[in-house]
């Protein structure tokens, strides 16, 4: 049975605890249980999260763990010499060491990410890069595994992180079964963006939301303004005015944003040719897609495809 040491500290983010559920559900699979999770802290006993919920923990000791996992906080977590020393010690005897969200700052302070690729919650990525220049911070990633140093983005990204660990241990079918039982999509690839175009657009009314949802489900189509207006049950004039007011973008710009997001996900998660990706996401040709990618991401789809291959390797 694989042991997981989950490190928390006063003020940790309680949502990170959902990572434990991944291992809990894994234990219900045929042949289980596979994991034993121990909650750890510097002093042991009750440790209170930023939400005021207290969890019981055991005090740091010299036990060995297959996986050492440190949680994050709503902000950048404070450290103590004892916490940093424990992370350094446990990393030397664990198969893999991981952080959730801003827990990456603790691994970084312990020197465990030097010379490696790492990510964290998007709000702390630039600060992580500034404080620890030896780390190759990739701020727009769901999670990264660099030679068994795992880091993840914030909040629910811990589910993707732990599903990937289970996939490494038990196989893809096991990870899919766990995701299905937890009622989440099968884990997002590590290279997938932390951001969602629909969230960024933030429509205020159901009608504009309906039009955007329609567009996202029909990216292969031309998606004229008239077609989107029909989806929203508005006249072309009403729709165009309301769309600009609510999202700050024209319908054409918003559709392009949805197209490049879907195309990037398709590139990162599959082995499709760029011609196929362009066609499936409504770009008339790969050159139009290339120009849209440069506007959105500052790099062409070929560069993103190379990065995805590196992640897979």
GROMACS .gro file of C-alpha atoms in nm:
model
  313
    1UNK     CA    1   0.000   0.000   0.000
    2UNK     CA    2   0.130   0.345  -0.093
    3UNK     CA    3   0.149   0.601   0.186
    4UNK     CA    4   0.066   0.967   0.127
    5UNK     CA    5   0.182   1.228   0.376
    6UNK     CA    6  -0.040   1.537   0.344
    7UNK     CA    7   0.125   1.839   0.506
    8UNK     CA    8  -0.093   2.124   0.633
    9UNK     CA    9  -0.028   2.437   0.840
   10UNK     CA   10  -0.242   2.699   1.016
   11UNK     CA   11  -0.447   2.887   0.758
   12UNK     CA   12  -0.428   2.623   0.485
   13UNK     CA   13  -0.694   2.624   0.211
   14UNK     CA   14  -0.960   2.365   0.296
   15UNK     CA   15  -1.050   2.302  -0.070
   16UNK     CA   16  -0.710   2.139  -0.113
   17UNK     CA   17  -0.841   1.857   0.102
   18UNK     CA   18  -1.048   1.732  -0.191
   19UNK     CA   19  -0.720   1.581  -0.312
   20UNK     CA   20  -0.764   1.321  -0.036
   21UNK     CA   21  -1.093   1.216  -0.194
   22UNK     CA   22  -0.912   1.103  -0.509
   23UNK     CA   23  -0.710   0.853  -0.305
   24UNK     CA   24  -1.020   0.759  -0.100
   25UNK     CA   25  -1.217   0.671  -0.413
   26UNK     CA   26  -0.915   0.487  -0.556
   27UNK     CA   27  -0.923   0.260  -0.253
   28UNK     CA   28  -1.272   0.144  -0.351
   29UNK     CA   29  -1.155   0.012  -0.688
   30UNK     CA   30  -1.115  -0.364  -0.737
   31UNK     CA   31  -0.792  -0.482  -0.575
   32UNK     CA   32  -0.785  -0.191  -0.329
   33UNK     CA   33  -0.712  -0.036  -0.094
   34UNK     CA   34  -0.408   0.117  -0.260
   35UNK     CA   35  -0.338   0.427  -0.049
   36UNK     CA   36  -0.310   0.530   0.314
   37UNK     CA   37  -0.325   0.905   0.377
   38UNK     CA   38  -0.169   1.056   0.691
   39UNK     CA   39  -0.242   1.420   0.778
   40UNK     CA   40   0.075   1.588   0.908
   41UNK     CA   41   0.166   1.918   1.071
   42UNK     CA   42   0.451   2.069   1.269
   43UNK     CA   43   0.284   2.046   1.611
   44UNK     CA   44   0.030   1.771   1.545
   45UNK     CA   45  -0.325   1.784   1.678
   46UNK     CA   46  -0.591   2.014   1.537
   47UNK     CA   47  -0.490   2.253   1.257
   48UNK     CA   48  -0.740   2.519   1.152
   49UNK     CA   49  -0.789   2.616   0.789
   50UNK     CA   50  -0.850   2.968   0.659
   51UNK     CA   51  -1.221   2.882   0.651
   52UNK     CA   52  -1.219   2.796   1.021
   53UNK     CA   53  -1.249   2.420   0.973
   54UNK     CA   54  -1.009   2.217   1.186
   55UNK     CA   55  -0.851   1.886   1.082
   56UNK     CA   56  -0.667   1.644   1.306
   57UNK     CA   57  -0.302   1.578   1.223
   58UNK     CA   58  -0.001   1.385   1.340
   59UNK     CA   59   0.326   1.553   1.431
   60UNK     CA   60   0.618   1.546   1.189
   61UNK     CA   61   0.839   1.242   1.245
   62UNK     CA   62   1.082   1.025   1.053
   63UNK     CA   63   0.828   0.808   0.872
   64UNK     CA   64   0.883   0.740   0.504
   65UNK     CA   65   0.614   0.817   0.248
   66UNK     CA   66   0.563   0.716  -0.109
   67UNK     CA   67   0.418   1.062  -0.179
   68UNK     CA   68   0.466   1.378   0.024
   69UNK     CA   69   0.202   1.639  -0.057
   70UNK     CA   70   0.189   1.993   0.083
   71UNK     CA   71  -0.124   2.204   0.065
   72UNK     CA   72  -0.156   2.571  -0.019
   73UNK     CA   73  -0.323   2.881   0.122
   74UNK     CA   74  -0.545   3.165   0.007
   75UNK     CA   75  -0.231   3.376  -0.014
   76UNK     CA   76   0.138   3.296  -0.009
   77UNK     CA   77   0.188   3.070   0.294
   78UNK     CA   78   0.422   3.152   0.580
   79UNK     CA   79   0.690   2.899   0.663
   80UNK     CA   80   0.883   2.795   0.971
   81UNK     CA   81   1.233   2.646   0.991
   82UNK     CA   82   1.082   2.319   1.112
   83UNK     CA   83   0.840   2.297   0.819
   84UNK     CA   84   1.111   2.365   0.561
   85UNK     CA   85   1.346   2.116   0.726
   86UNK     CA   86   1.075   1.849   0.724
   87UNK     CA   87   1.006   1.903   0.353
   88UNK     CA   88   1.376   1.870   0.277
   89UNK     CA   89   1.403   1.552   0.482
   90UNK     CA   90   1.088   1.387   0.350
   91UNK     CA   91   1.182   1.466  -0.011
   92UNK     CA   92   1.499   1.262   0.030
   93UNK     CA   93   1.305   0.947   0.118
   94UNK     CA   94   0.985   0.986  -0.087
   95UNK     CA   95   0.926   0.865  -0.441
   96UNK     CA   96   0.755   1.191  -0.531
   97UNK     CA   97   0.697   1.528  -0.367
   98UNK     CA   98   0.406   1.752  -0.462
   99UNK     CA   99   0.245   2.084  -0.383
  100UNK     CA  100  -0.104   2.219  -0.434
  101UNK     CA  101  -0.161   2.582  -0.526
  102UNK     CA  102   0.070   2.818  -0.334
  103UNK     CA  103   0.227   2.524  -0.152
  104UNK     CA  104   0.480   2.557  -0.435
  105UNK     CA  105   0.632   2.848  -0.240
  106UNK     CA  106   0.715   2.607   0.043
  107UNK     CA  107   0.880   2.355  -0.188
  108UNK     CA  108   1.068   2.643  -0.350
  109UNK     CA  109   1.192   2.776  -0.017
  110UNK     CA  110   1.314   2.426   0.066
  111UNK     CA  111   1.516   2.428  -0.258
  112UNK     CA  112   1.320   2.135  -0.399
  113UNK     CA  113   1.224   2.305  -0.726
  114UNK     CA  114   1.558   2.458  -0.826
  115UNK     CA  115   1.634   2.393  -1.192
  116UNK     CA  116   1.289   2.245  -1.251
  117UNK     CA  117   0.967   2.345  -1.420
  118UNK     CA  118   0.687   2.435  -1.179
  119UNK     CA  119   0.351   2.607  -1.157
  120UNK     CA  120   0.123   2.754  -0.893
  121UNK     CA  121  -0.202   2.951  -0.870
  122UNK     CA  122  -0.196   3.217  -1.141
  123UNK     CA  123  -0.209   3.505  -0.890
  124UNK     CA  124   0.122   3.396  -0.732
  125UNK     CA  125   0.313   3.288  -1.041
  126UNK     CA  126   0.501   3.613  -1.102
  127UNK     CA  127   0.597   3.635  -0.735
  128UNK     CA  128   0.723   3.276  -0.739
  129UNK     CA  129   0.932   3.362  -1.043
  130UNK     CA  130   1.066   3.678  -0.877
  131UNK     CA  131   1.160   3.513  -0.548
  132UNK     CA  132   1.307   3.196  -0.694
  133UNK     CA  133   1.479   3.269  -1.027
  134UNK     CA  134   1.628   2.919  -1.041
  135UNK     CA  135   1.279   2.776  -1.103
  136UNK     CA  136   1.132   2.769  -1.455
  137UNK     CA  137   0.785   2.893  -1.361
  138UNK     CA  138   0.509   2.821  -1.612
  139UNK     CA  139   0.218   3.025  -1.484
  140UNK     CA  140  -0.048   2.898  -1.724
  141UNK     CA  141  -0.044   2.527  -1.641
  142UNK     CA  142  -0.285   2.303  -1.450
  143UNK     CA  143  -0.004   2.090  -1.310
  144UNK     CA  144   0.355   1.994  -1.390
  145UNK     CA  145   0.553   1.681  -1.314
  146UNK     CA  146   0.926   1.741  -1.348
  147UNK     CA  147   1.121   1.433  -1.240
  148UNK     CA  148   0.872   1.349  -0.961
  149UNK     CA  149   0.848   1.704  -0.834
  150UNK     CA  150   0.480   1.775  -0.887
  151UNK     CA  151   0.322   2.121  -0.862
  152UNK     CA  152  -0.031   2.231  -0.944
  153UNK     CA  153  -0.237   2.539  -1.002
  154UNK     CA  154  -0.485   2.656  -0.742
  155UNK     CA  155  -0.811   2.529  -0.602
  156UNK     CA  156  -0.967   2.239  -0.799
  157UNK     CA  157  -0.644   2.173  -0.992
  158UNK     CA  158  -0.549   1.945  -0.703
  159UNK     CA  159  -0.802   1.696  -0.842
  160UNK     CA  160  -0.623   1.691  -1.178
  161UNK     CA  161  -0.289   1.657  -0.999
  162UNK     CA  162  -0.395   1.357  -0.792
  163UNK     CA  163  -0.581   1.191  -1.078
  164UNK     CA  164  -0.256   1.210  -1.274
  165UNK     CA  165  -0.070   1.049  -0.984
  166UNK     CA  166  -0.326   0.769  -0.966
  167UNK     CA  167  -0.299   0.724  -1.342
  168UNK     CA  168   0.076   0.689  -1.302
  169UNK     CA  169   0.026   0.430  -1.025
  170UNK     CA  170  -0.282   0.234  -1.135
  171UNK     CA  171  -0.335   0.320  -1.500
  172UNK     CA  172  -0.565   0.538  -1.710
  173UNK     CA  173  -0.876   0.323  -1.662
  174UNK     CA  174  -0.852   0.362  -1.284
  175UNK     CA  175  -0.818   0.739  -1.311
  176UNK     CA  176  -1.119   0.753  -1.542
  177UNK     CA  177  -1.332   0.550  -1.303
  178UNK     CA  178  -1.238   0.779  -1.014
  179UNK     CA  179  -1.316   1.093  -1.217
  180UNK     CA  180  -1.653   0.948  -1.315
  181UNK     CA  181  -1.742   0.868  -0.955
  182UNK     CA  182  -1.635   1.217  -0.844
  183UNK     CA  183  -1.852   1.363  -1.121
  184UNK     CA  184  -1.567   1.554  -1.283
  185UNK     CA  185  -1.432   1.542  -1.634
  186UNK     CA  186  -1.140   1.304  -1.674
  187UNK     CA  187  -0.839   1.498  -1.556
  188UNK     CA  188  -0.728   1.794  -1.760
  189UNK     CA  189  -0.386   1.760  -1.914
  190UNK     CA  190  -0.108   1.928  -1.721
  191UNK     CA  191  -0.048   2.170  -2.006
  192UNK     CA  192  -0.405   2.292  -2.023
  193UNK     CA  193  -0.458   2.658  -1.951
  194UNK     CA  194  -0.567   2.768  -1.603
  195UNK     CA  195  -0.806   3.013  -1.765
  196UNK     CA  196  -1.147   2.968  -1.927
  197UNK     CA  197  -1.266   3.196  -2.205
  198UNK     CA  198  -1.626   3.176  -2.082
  199UNK     CA  199  -1.518   3.286  -1.734
  200UNK     CA  200  -1.309   3.570  -1.877
  201UNK     CA  201  -1.601   3.699  -2.085
  202UNK     CA  202  -1.832   3.702  -1.780
  203UNK     CA  203  -2.171   3.748  -1.950
  204UNK     CA  204  -2.426   3.914  -1.720
  205UNK     CA  205  -2.751   3.773  -1.861
  206UNK     CA  206  -2.877   3.429  -1.951
  207UNK     CA  207  -2.936   3.532  -2.313
  208UNK     CA  208  -2.574   3.626  -2.378
  209UNK     CA  209  -2.459   3.321  -2.182
  210UNK     CA  210  -2.684   3.108  -2.403
  211UNK     CA  211  -2.530   3.257  -2.717
  212UNK     CA  212  -2.177   3.191  -2.591
  213UNK     CA  213  -2.264   2.834  -2.491
  214UNK     CA  214  -2.414   2.782  -2.836
  215UNK     CA  215  -2.096   2.916  -2.997
  216UNK     CA  216  -1.874   2.691  -2.786
  217UNK     CA  217  -2.077   2.386  -2.890
  218UNK     CA  218  -2.073   2.480  -3.260
  219UNK     CA  219  -1.724   2.613  -3.325
  220UNK     CA  220  -1.698   2.420  -3.651
  221UNK     CA  221  -1.976   2.637  -3.797
  222UNK     CA  222  -1.933   2.988  -3.936
  223UNK     CA  223  -2.118   3.145  -3.639
  224UNK     CA  224  -2.241   3.467  -3.788
  225UNK     CA  225  -2.378   3.747  -3.570
  226UNK     CA  226  -2.729   3.666  -3.696
  227UNK     CA  227  -2.691   3.302  -3.587
  228UNK     CA  228  -2.572   3.403  -3.240
  229UNK     CA  229  -2.850   3.659  -3.211
  230UNK     CA  230  -3.104   3.387  -3.293
  231UNK     CA  231  -2.951   3.166  -3.021
  232UNK     CA  232  -3.000   3.452  -2.775
  233UNK     CA  233  -3.355   3.524  -2.900
  234UNK     CA  234  -3.261   3.885  -2.974
  235UNK     CA  235  -3.255   4.100  -3.284
  236UNK     CA  236  -2.915   4.151  -3.444
  237UNK     CA  237  -2.903   4.512  -3.320
  238UNK     CA  238  -3.011   4.426  -2.965
  239UNK     CA  239  -2.770   4.134  -2.951
  240UNK     CA  240  -2.467   4.326  -3.078
  241UNK     CA  241  -2.526   4.612  -2.832
  242UNK     CA  242  -2.593   4.382  -2.534
  243UNK     CA  243  -2.300   4.155  -2.615
  244UNK     CA  244  -2.051   4.443  -2.625
  245UNK     CA  245  -2.193   4.592  -2.303
  246UNK     CA  246  -2.177   4.264  -2.110
  247UNK     CA  247  -1.847   4.119  -2.231
  248UNK     CA  248  -1.651   4.420  -2.348
  249UNK     CA  249  -1.584   4.242  -2.678
  250UNK     CA  250  -1.744   4.215  -3.018
  251UNK     CA  251  -1.912   3.882  -3.100
  252UNK     CA  252  -1.642   3.810  -3.360
  253UNK     CA  253  -1.360   3.864  -3.109
  254UNK     CA  254  -1.532   3.647  -2.848
  255UNK     CA  255  -1.584   3.365  -3.097
  256UNK     CA  256  -1.217   3.381  -3.192
  257UNK     CA  257  -1.127   3.356  -2.822
  258UNK     CA  258  -1.343   3.045  -2.788
  259UNK     CA  259  -1.193   2.896  -3.103
  260UNK     CA  260  -0.830   2.939  -2.996
  261UNK     CA  261  -0.903   2.803  -2.648
  262UNK     CA  262  -1.066   2.490  -2.793
  263UNK     CA  263  -0.793   2.453  -3.054
  264UNK     CA  264  -0.521   2.481  -2.792
  265UNK     CA  265  -0.690   2.215  -2.578
  266UNK     CA  266  -0.718   1.986  -2.882
  267UNK     CA  267  -0.348   2.035  -2.961
  268UNK     CA  268  -0.239   1.969  -2.603
  269UNK     CA  269  -0.457   1.665  -2.544
  270UNK     CA  270  -0.427   1.484  -2.878
  271UNK     CA  271  -0.202   1.408  -3.170
  272UNK     CA  272  -0.405   1.581  -3.439
  273UNK     CA  273  -0.252   1.761  -3.733
  274UNK     CA  274  -0.285   2.139  -3.731
  275UNK     CA  275  -0.502   2.115  -4.044
  276UNK     CA  276  -0.751   1.899  -3.854
  277UNK     CA  277  -0.740   2.126  -3.547
  278UNK     CA  278  -0.808   2.432  -3.762
  279UNK     CA  279  -1.097   2.268  -3.944
  280UNK     CA  280  -1.262   2.127  -3.630
  281UNK     CA  281  -1.257   2.465  -3.458
  282UNK     CA  282  -1.392   2.678  -3.740
  283UNK     CA  283  -1.076   2.833  -3.880
  284UNK     CA  284  -1.090   2.847  -4.258
  285UNK     CA  285  -0.724   2.747  -4.284
  286UNK     CA  286  -0.418   2.686  -4.058
  287UNK     CA  287  -0.275   3.030  -4.138
  288UNK     CA  288  -0.580   3.204  -3.992
  289UNK     CA  289  -0.545   2.985  -3.685
  290UNK     CA  290  -0.175   3.071  -3.659
  291UNK     CA  291  -0.247   3.445  -3.661
  292UNK     CA  292  -0.522   3.401  -3.400
  293UNK     CA  293  -0.284   3.203  -3.175
  294UNK     CA  294  -0.020   3.474  -3.194
  295UNK     CA  295  -0.278   3.737  -3.100
  296UNK     CA  296  -0.405   3.527  -2.809
  297UNK     CA  297  -0.093   3.354  -2.677
  298UNK     CA  298   0.201   3.534  -2.835
  299UNK     CA  299   0.318   3.213  -3.004
  300UNK     CA  300   0.208   2.995  -3.296
  301UNK     CA  301   0.029   2.661  -3.256
  302UNK     CA  302   0.347   2.477  -3.357
  303UNK     CA  303   0.521   2.605  -3.043
  304UNK     CA  304   0.231   2.494  -2.823
  305UNK     CA  305   0.236   2.153  -2.989
  306UNK     CA  306   0.609   2.117  -2.915
  307UNK     CA  307   0.550   2.214  -2.551
  308UNK     CA  308   0.269   1.958  -2.524
  309UNK     CA  309   0.502   1.688  -2.656
  310UNK     CA  310   0.759   1.790  -2.395
  311UNK     CA  311   0.497   1.760  -2.121
  312UNK     CA  312   0.400   1.415  -2.248
  313UNK     CA  313   0.764   1.306  -2.255
   0.00000   0.00000   0.00000
